[in-house]
Short mmCIF file of C-alpha atoms in Angstrom, two decimals:
data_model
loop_
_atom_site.label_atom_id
_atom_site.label_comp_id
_atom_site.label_asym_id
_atom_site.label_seq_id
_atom_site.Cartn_x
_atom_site.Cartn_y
_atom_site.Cartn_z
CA UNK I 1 2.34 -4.85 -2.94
CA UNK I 2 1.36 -3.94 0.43
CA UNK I 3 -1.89 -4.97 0.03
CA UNK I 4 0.16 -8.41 1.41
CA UNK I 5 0.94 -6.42 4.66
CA UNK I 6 -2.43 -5.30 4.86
CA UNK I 7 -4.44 -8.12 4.42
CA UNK I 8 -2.00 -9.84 7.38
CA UNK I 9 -2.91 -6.90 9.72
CA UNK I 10 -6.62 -7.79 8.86
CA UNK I 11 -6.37 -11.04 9.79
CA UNK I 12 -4.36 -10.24 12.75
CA UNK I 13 -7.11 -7.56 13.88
CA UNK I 14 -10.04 -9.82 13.38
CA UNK I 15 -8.29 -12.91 14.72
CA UNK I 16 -7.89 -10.64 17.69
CA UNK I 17 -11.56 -9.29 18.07
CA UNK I 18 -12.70 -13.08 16.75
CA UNK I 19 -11.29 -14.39 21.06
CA UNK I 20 -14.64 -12.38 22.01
CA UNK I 21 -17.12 -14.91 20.21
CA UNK I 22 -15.76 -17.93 20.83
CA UNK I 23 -17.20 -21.13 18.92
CA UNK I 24 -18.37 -18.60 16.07
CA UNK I 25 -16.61 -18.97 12.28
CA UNK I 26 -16.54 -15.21 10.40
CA UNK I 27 -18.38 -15.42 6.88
CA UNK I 28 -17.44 -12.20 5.73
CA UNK I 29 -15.35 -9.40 6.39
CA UNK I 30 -16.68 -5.80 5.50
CA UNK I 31 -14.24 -3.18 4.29
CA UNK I 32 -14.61 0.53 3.20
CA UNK I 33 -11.83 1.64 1.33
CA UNK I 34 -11.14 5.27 -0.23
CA UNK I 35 -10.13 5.86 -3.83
CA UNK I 36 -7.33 7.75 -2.60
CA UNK I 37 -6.27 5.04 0.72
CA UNK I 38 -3.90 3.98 -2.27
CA UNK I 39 -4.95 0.35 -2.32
CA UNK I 40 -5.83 -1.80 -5.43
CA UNK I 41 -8.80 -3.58 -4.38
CA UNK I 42 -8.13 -6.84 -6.94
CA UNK I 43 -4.50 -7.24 -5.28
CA UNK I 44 -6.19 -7.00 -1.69
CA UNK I 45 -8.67 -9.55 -2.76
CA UNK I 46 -5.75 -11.87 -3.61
CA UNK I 47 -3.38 -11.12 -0.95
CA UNK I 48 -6.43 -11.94 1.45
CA UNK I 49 -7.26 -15.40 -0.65
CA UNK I 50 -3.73 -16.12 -0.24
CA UNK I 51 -2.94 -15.33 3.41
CA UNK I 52 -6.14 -16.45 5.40
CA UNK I 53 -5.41 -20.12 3.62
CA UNK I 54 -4.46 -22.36 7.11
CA UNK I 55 -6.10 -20.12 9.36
CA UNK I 56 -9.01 -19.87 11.26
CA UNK I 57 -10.53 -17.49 9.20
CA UNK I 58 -10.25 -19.49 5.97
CA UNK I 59 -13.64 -19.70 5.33
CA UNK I 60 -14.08 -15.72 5.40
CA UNK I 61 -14.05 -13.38 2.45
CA UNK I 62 -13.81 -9.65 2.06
CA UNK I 63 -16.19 -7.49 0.74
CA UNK I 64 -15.22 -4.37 -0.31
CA UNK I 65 -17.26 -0.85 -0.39
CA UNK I 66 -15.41 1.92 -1.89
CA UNK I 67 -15.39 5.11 -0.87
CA UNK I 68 -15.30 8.35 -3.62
CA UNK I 69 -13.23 11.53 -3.25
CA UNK I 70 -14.98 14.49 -1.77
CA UNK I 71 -14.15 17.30 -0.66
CA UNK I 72 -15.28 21.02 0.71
CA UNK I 73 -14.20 24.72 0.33
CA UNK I 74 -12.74 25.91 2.54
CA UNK I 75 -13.70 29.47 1.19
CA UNK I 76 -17.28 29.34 -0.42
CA UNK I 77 -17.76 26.19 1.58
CA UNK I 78 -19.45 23.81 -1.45
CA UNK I 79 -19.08 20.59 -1.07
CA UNK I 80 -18.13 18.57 -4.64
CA UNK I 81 -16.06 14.97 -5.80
CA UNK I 82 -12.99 15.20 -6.63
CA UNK I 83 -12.40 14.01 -10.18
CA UNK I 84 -9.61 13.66 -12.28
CA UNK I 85 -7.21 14.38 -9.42
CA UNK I 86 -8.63 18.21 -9.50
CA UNK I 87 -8.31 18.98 -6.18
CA UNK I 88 -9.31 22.51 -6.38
CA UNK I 89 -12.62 24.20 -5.68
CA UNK I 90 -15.16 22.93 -8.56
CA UNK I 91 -16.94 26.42 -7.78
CA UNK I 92 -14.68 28.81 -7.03
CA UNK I 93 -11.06 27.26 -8.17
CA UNK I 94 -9.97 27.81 -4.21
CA UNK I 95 -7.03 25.82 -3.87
CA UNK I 96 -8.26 25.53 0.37
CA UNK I 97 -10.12 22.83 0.53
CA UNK I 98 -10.69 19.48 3.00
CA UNK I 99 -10.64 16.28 2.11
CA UNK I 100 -14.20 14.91 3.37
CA UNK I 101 -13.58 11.14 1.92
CA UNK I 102 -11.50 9.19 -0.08
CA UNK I 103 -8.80 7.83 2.55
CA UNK I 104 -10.64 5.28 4.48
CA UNK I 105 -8.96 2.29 4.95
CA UNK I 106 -11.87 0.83 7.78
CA UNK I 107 -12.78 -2.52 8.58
CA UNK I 108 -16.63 -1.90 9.33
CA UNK I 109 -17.91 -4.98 10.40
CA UNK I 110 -18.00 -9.15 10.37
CA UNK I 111 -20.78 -11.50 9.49
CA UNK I 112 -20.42 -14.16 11.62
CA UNK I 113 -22.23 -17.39 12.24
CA UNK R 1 -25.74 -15.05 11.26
CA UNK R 2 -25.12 -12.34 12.87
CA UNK R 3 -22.87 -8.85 12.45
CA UNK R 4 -20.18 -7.82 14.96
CA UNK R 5 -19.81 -4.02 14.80
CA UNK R 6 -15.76 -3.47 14.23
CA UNK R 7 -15.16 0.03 12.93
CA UNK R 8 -11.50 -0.09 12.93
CA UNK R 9 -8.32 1.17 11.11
CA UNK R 10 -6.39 -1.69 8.78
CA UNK R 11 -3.52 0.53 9.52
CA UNK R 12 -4.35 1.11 13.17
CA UNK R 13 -1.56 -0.09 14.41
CA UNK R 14 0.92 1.38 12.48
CA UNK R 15 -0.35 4.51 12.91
CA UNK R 16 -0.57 3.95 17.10
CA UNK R 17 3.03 2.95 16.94
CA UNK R 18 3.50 6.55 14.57
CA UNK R 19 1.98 8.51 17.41
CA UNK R 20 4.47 6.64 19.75
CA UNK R 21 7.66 7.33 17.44
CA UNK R 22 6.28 11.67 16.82
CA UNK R 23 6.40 11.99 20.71
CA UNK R 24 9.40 10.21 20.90
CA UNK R 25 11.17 12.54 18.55
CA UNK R 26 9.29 15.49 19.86
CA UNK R 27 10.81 14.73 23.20
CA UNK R 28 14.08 14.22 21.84
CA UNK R 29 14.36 17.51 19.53
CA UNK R 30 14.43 15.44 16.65
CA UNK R 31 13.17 16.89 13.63
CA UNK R 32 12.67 14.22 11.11
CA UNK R 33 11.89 13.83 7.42
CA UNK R 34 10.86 10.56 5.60
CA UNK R 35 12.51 10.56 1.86
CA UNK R 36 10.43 8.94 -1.06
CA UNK R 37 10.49 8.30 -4.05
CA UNK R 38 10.92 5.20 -6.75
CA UNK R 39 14.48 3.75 -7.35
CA UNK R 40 17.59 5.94 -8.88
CA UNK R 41 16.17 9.38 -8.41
CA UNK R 42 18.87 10.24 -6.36
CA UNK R 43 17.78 10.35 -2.76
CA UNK R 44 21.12 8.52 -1.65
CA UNK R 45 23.00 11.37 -3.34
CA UNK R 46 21.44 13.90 -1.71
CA UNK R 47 21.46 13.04 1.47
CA UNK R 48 25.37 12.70 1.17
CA UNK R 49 25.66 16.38 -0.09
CA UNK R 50 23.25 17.39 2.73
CA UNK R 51 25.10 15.54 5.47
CA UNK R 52 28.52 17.43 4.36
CA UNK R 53 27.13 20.36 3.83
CA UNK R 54 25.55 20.79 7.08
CA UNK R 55 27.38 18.11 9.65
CA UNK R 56 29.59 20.79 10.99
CA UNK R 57 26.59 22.93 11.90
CA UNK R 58 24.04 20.40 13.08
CA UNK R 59 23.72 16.72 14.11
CA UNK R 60 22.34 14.21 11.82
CA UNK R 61 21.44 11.03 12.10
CA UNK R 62 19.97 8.33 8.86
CA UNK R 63 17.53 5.27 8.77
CA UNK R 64 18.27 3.61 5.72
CA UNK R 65 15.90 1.24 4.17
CA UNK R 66 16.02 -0.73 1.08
CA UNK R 67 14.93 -4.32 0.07
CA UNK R 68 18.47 -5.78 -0.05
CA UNK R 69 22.09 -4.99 0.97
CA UNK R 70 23.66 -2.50 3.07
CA UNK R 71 25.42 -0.41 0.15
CA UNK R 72 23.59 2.91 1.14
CA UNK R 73 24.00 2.75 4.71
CA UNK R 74 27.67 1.89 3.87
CA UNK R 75 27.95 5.41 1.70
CA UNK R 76 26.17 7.13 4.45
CA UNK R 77 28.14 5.76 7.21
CA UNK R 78 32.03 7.00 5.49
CA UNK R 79 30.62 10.31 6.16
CA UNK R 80 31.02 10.47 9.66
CA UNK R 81 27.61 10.40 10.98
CA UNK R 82 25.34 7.81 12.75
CA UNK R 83 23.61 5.65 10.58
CA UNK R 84 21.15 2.08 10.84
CA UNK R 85 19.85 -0.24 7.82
CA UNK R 86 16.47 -1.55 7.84
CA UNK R 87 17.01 -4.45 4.91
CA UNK R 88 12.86 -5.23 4.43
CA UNK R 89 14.54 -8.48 2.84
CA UNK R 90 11.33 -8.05 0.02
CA UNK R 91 8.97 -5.71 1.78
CA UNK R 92 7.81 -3.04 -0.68
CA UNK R 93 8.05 0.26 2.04
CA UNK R 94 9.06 1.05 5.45
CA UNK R 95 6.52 0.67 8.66
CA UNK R 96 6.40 2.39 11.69
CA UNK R 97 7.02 -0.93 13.73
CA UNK R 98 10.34 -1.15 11.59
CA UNK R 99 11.25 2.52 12.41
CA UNK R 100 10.80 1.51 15.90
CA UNK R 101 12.69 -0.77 15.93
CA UNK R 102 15.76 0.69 13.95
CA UNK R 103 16.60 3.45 15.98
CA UNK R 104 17.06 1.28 19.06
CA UNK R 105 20.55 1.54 17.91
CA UNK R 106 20.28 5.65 17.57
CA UNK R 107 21.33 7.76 20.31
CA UNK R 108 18.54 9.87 19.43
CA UNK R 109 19.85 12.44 22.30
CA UNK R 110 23.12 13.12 20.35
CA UNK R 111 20.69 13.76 16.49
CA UNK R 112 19.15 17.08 16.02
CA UNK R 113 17.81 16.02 12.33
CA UNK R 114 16.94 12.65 11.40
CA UNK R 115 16.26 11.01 7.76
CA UNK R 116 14.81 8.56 6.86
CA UNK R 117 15.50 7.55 2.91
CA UNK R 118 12.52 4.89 2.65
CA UNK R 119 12.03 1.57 -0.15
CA UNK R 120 12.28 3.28 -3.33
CA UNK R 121 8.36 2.99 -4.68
CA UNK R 122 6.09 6.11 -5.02
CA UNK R 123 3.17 3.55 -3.80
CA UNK R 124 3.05 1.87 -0.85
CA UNK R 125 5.05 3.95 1.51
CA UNK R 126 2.65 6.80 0.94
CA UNK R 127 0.10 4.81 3.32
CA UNK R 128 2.19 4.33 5.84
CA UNK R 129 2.94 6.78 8.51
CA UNK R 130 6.79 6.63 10.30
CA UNK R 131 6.07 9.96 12.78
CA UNK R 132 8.37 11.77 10.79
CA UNK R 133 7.77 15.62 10.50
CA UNK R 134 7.54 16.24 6.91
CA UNK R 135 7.12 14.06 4.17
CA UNK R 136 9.51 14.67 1.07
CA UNK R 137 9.36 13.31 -2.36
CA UNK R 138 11.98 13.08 -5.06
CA UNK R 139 11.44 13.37 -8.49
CA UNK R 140 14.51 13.00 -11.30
CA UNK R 141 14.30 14.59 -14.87
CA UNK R 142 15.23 10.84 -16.23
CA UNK R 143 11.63 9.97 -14.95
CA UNK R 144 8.42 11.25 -16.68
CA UNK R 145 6.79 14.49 -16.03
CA UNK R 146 3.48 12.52 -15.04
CA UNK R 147 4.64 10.97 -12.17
CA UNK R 148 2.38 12.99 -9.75
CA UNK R 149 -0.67 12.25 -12.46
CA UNK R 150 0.48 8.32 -11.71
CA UNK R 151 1.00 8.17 -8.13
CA UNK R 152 -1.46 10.90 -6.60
CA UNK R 153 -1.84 9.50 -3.37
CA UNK R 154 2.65 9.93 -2.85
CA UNK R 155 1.57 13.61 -4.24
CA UNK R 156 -1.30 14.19 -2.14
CA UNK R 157 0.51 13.11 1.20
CA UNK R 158 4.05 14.68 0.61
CA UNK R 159 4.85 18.41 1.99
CA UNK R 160 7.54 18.74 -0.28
CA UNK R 161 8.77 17.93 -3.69
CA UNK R 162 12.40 17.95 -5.01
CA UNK R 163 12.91 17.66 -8.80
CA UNK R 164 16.25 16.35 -8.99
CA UNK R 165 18.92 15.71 -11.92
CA UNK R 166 17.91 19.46 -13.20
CA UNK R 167 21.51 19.40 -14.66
CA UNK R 168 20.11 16.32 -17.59
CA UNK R 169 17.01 18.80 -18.38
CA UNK R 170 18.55 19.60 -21.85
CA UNK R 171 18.83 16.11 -22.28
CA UNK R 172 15.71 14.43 -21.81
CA UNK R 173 11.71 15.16 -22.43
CA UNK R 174 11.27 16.15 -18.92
CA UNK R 175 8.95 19.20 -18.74
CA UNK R 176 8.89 20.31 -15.47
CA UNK R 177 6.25 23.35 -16.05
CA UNK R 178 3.98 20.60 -16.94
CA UNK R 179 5.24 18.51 -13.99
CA UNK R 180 4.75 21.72 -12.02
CA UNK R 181 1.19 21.48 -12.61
CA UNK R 182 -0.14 18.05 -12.48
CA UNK R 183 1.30 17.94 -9.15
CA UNK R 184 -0.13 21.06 -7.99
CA UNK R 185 -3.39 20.04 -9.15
CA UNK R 186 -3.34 17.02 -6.88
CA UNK R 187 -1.34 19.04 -4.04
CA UNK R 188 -2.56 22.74 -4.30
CA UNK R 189 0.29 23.48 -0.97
CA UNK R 190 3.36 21.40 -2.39
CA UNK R 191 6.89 23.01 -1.89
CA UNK R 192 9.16 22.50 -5.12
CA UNK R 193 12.64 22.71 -4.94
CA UNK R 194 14.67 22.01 -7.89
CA UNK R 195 17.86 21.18 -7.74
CA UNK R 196 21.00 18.58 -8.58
CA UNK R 197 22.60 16.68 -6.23
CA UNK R 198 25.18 15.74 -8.28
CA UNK R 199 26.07 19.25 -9.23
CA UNK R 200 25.27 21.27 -5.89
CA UNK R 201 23.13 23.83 -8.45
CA UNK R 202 19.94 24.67 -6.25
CA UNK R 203 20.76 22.90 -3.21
CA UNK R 204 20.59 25.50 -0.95
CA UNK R 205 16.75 26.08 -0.92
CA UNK R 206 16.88 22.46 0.27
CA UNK R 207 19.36 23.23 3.07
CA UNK R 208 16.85 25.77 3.74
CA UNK R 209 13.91 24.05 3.75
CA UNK R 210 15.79 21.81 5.94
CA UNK R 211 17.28 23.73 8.80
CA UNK R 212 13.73 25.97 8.73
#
């Protein structure tokens, strides 16, 4: 469950950035998080609900963009998704490949009014 | 309504306080491996064969963390060598800030290797990144052969995979071909060692793998 831990360093972060716009109440909080950033989105959701209760940013949600797996040869340079947690070449079964997406863990941006 | 640009890390500050903790070691000729894996597959074990085994030859030091009680940290500690508990008194995995923290209490000048046997989970620590050198994951034979097919992301992260308990194998359904693969699949550069901790059989590939 560290999507607890996680959704206290959000509010931490924005709380933080939130001392810039003073007077202003965030509506929502926009996330992008990989397939493979090894978070379940549901428990984040939760954790979030749970933690930002009492705080300034009560009224706030999340809203959550995930990102697929890709990835690109390394040797015959094609770029595919990784599916099935195949993570060699599609094309050319090169085991050299880099990770292109999958491991974001971002917060993108606020809506706030 | 309007949109504040934020483009920043969730973990960001873990992983600021990981940069801190690599230079830090780096500076101290520290070399330093985090240990995962989930509960009982032996990581406690090991580490006391590896500490006797190599003590006399090089200095080691051990960051202990577990949920509750000091029981490993008191097994580590009657062998002689400097060791801190990080008790996470519920807190599923290890942090950076925790690290930090622990080996305040480390002469880190008088450790040449240093270990760090994290919460036993194969989730949550994967995401979070202590500064250590290599990542290392333990796998027992009493545990199922899809573990890597399970957890990929502890797979995907870790630069090296010990299959421990090798001496049960005729004992349980554990195929480790097939265990081979699926984590190969996910982690194409994985380094296996299989071995026992209990029994000393293989254990030298690990010493290797350490002191390399």
């Amino acid at each position: 469950m560290h999507e607890m831990s996680m959704a206290r360093d959000i509010i931490g972060t924005v709380t933080e950035i939130m001392k810039e716009h003073p007077g202003k109440k965030v509506t929502k909080i926009h996330l992008k998080i990989g397939e493979m950033a090894g978070v379940v989105v549901d428990s984040l959701l939760f954790s979030y609900q749970v933690s930002v209760e009492d705080t300034p940013l009560s009224s706030s949600t999340l809203e959550i963009e995930t990102v697929e797996t890709t990835a690109q040869c390394k040797n015959c340079g094609s770029l595919f998704k990784i599916e099935e947690l195949d993570f060699f070449c599609h094309k050319c079964s090169s085991p050299d490949i880099e990770v292109k997406s999958g491991n974001e863990l971002y917060i993108t941006n606020l809506e706030i009014e | 309504m309007s949109v504040v640009t934020v483009e920043r890390k969730i973990l960001q500050k873990n992983d600021e306080i990981a940069a801190e903790l690599r230079q830090l070691f780096k500076k101290n000729n520290l070399k330093t491996f985090n240990l995962l894996s989930s509960p009982g597959s032996g990581k406690t074990t090991l580490l006391e064969r590896t500490i006797d085994h190599l003590k006399e030859r090089i200095r080691i030091g051990v960051v202990e963390g577990d949920v509750q009680t000091d029981n490993d940290a008191q097994r580590i500690a009657a062998h002689d060598i400097p060791v801190v508990q990080i008790i996470t008194n519920g807190g599923c995995h290890l942090d950076a800030p925790l690290v930090r923290d622990a080996i305040t209490r480390l002469d880190l000048t008088a450790i040449d290797i240093l270990f760090i046997e994290n919460v036993g989970n194969l989730v949550c620590p994967a995401s979070y990144d202590l500064g250590e050198d290599k990542k290392v994951v333990i796998v027992s034979t009493t545990e199922g052969d899809d573990k890597p097919l399970k957890y990929p992301k502890m797979f995907r992260v870790a630069n090296a995979c010990i299959l421990n308990k090798m001496d049960l194998l005729p004992y349980v359904d554990f195929d480790p071909v097939s265990f081979r693969k699926n984590a190969q699949k996910i982690n194409p550069e994985l380094i296996f060692i299989d071995l026992s901790a209990k029994t000393g059989d293989g254990i030298g590939a690990w010493f290797e793998y350490v002191m390399s």
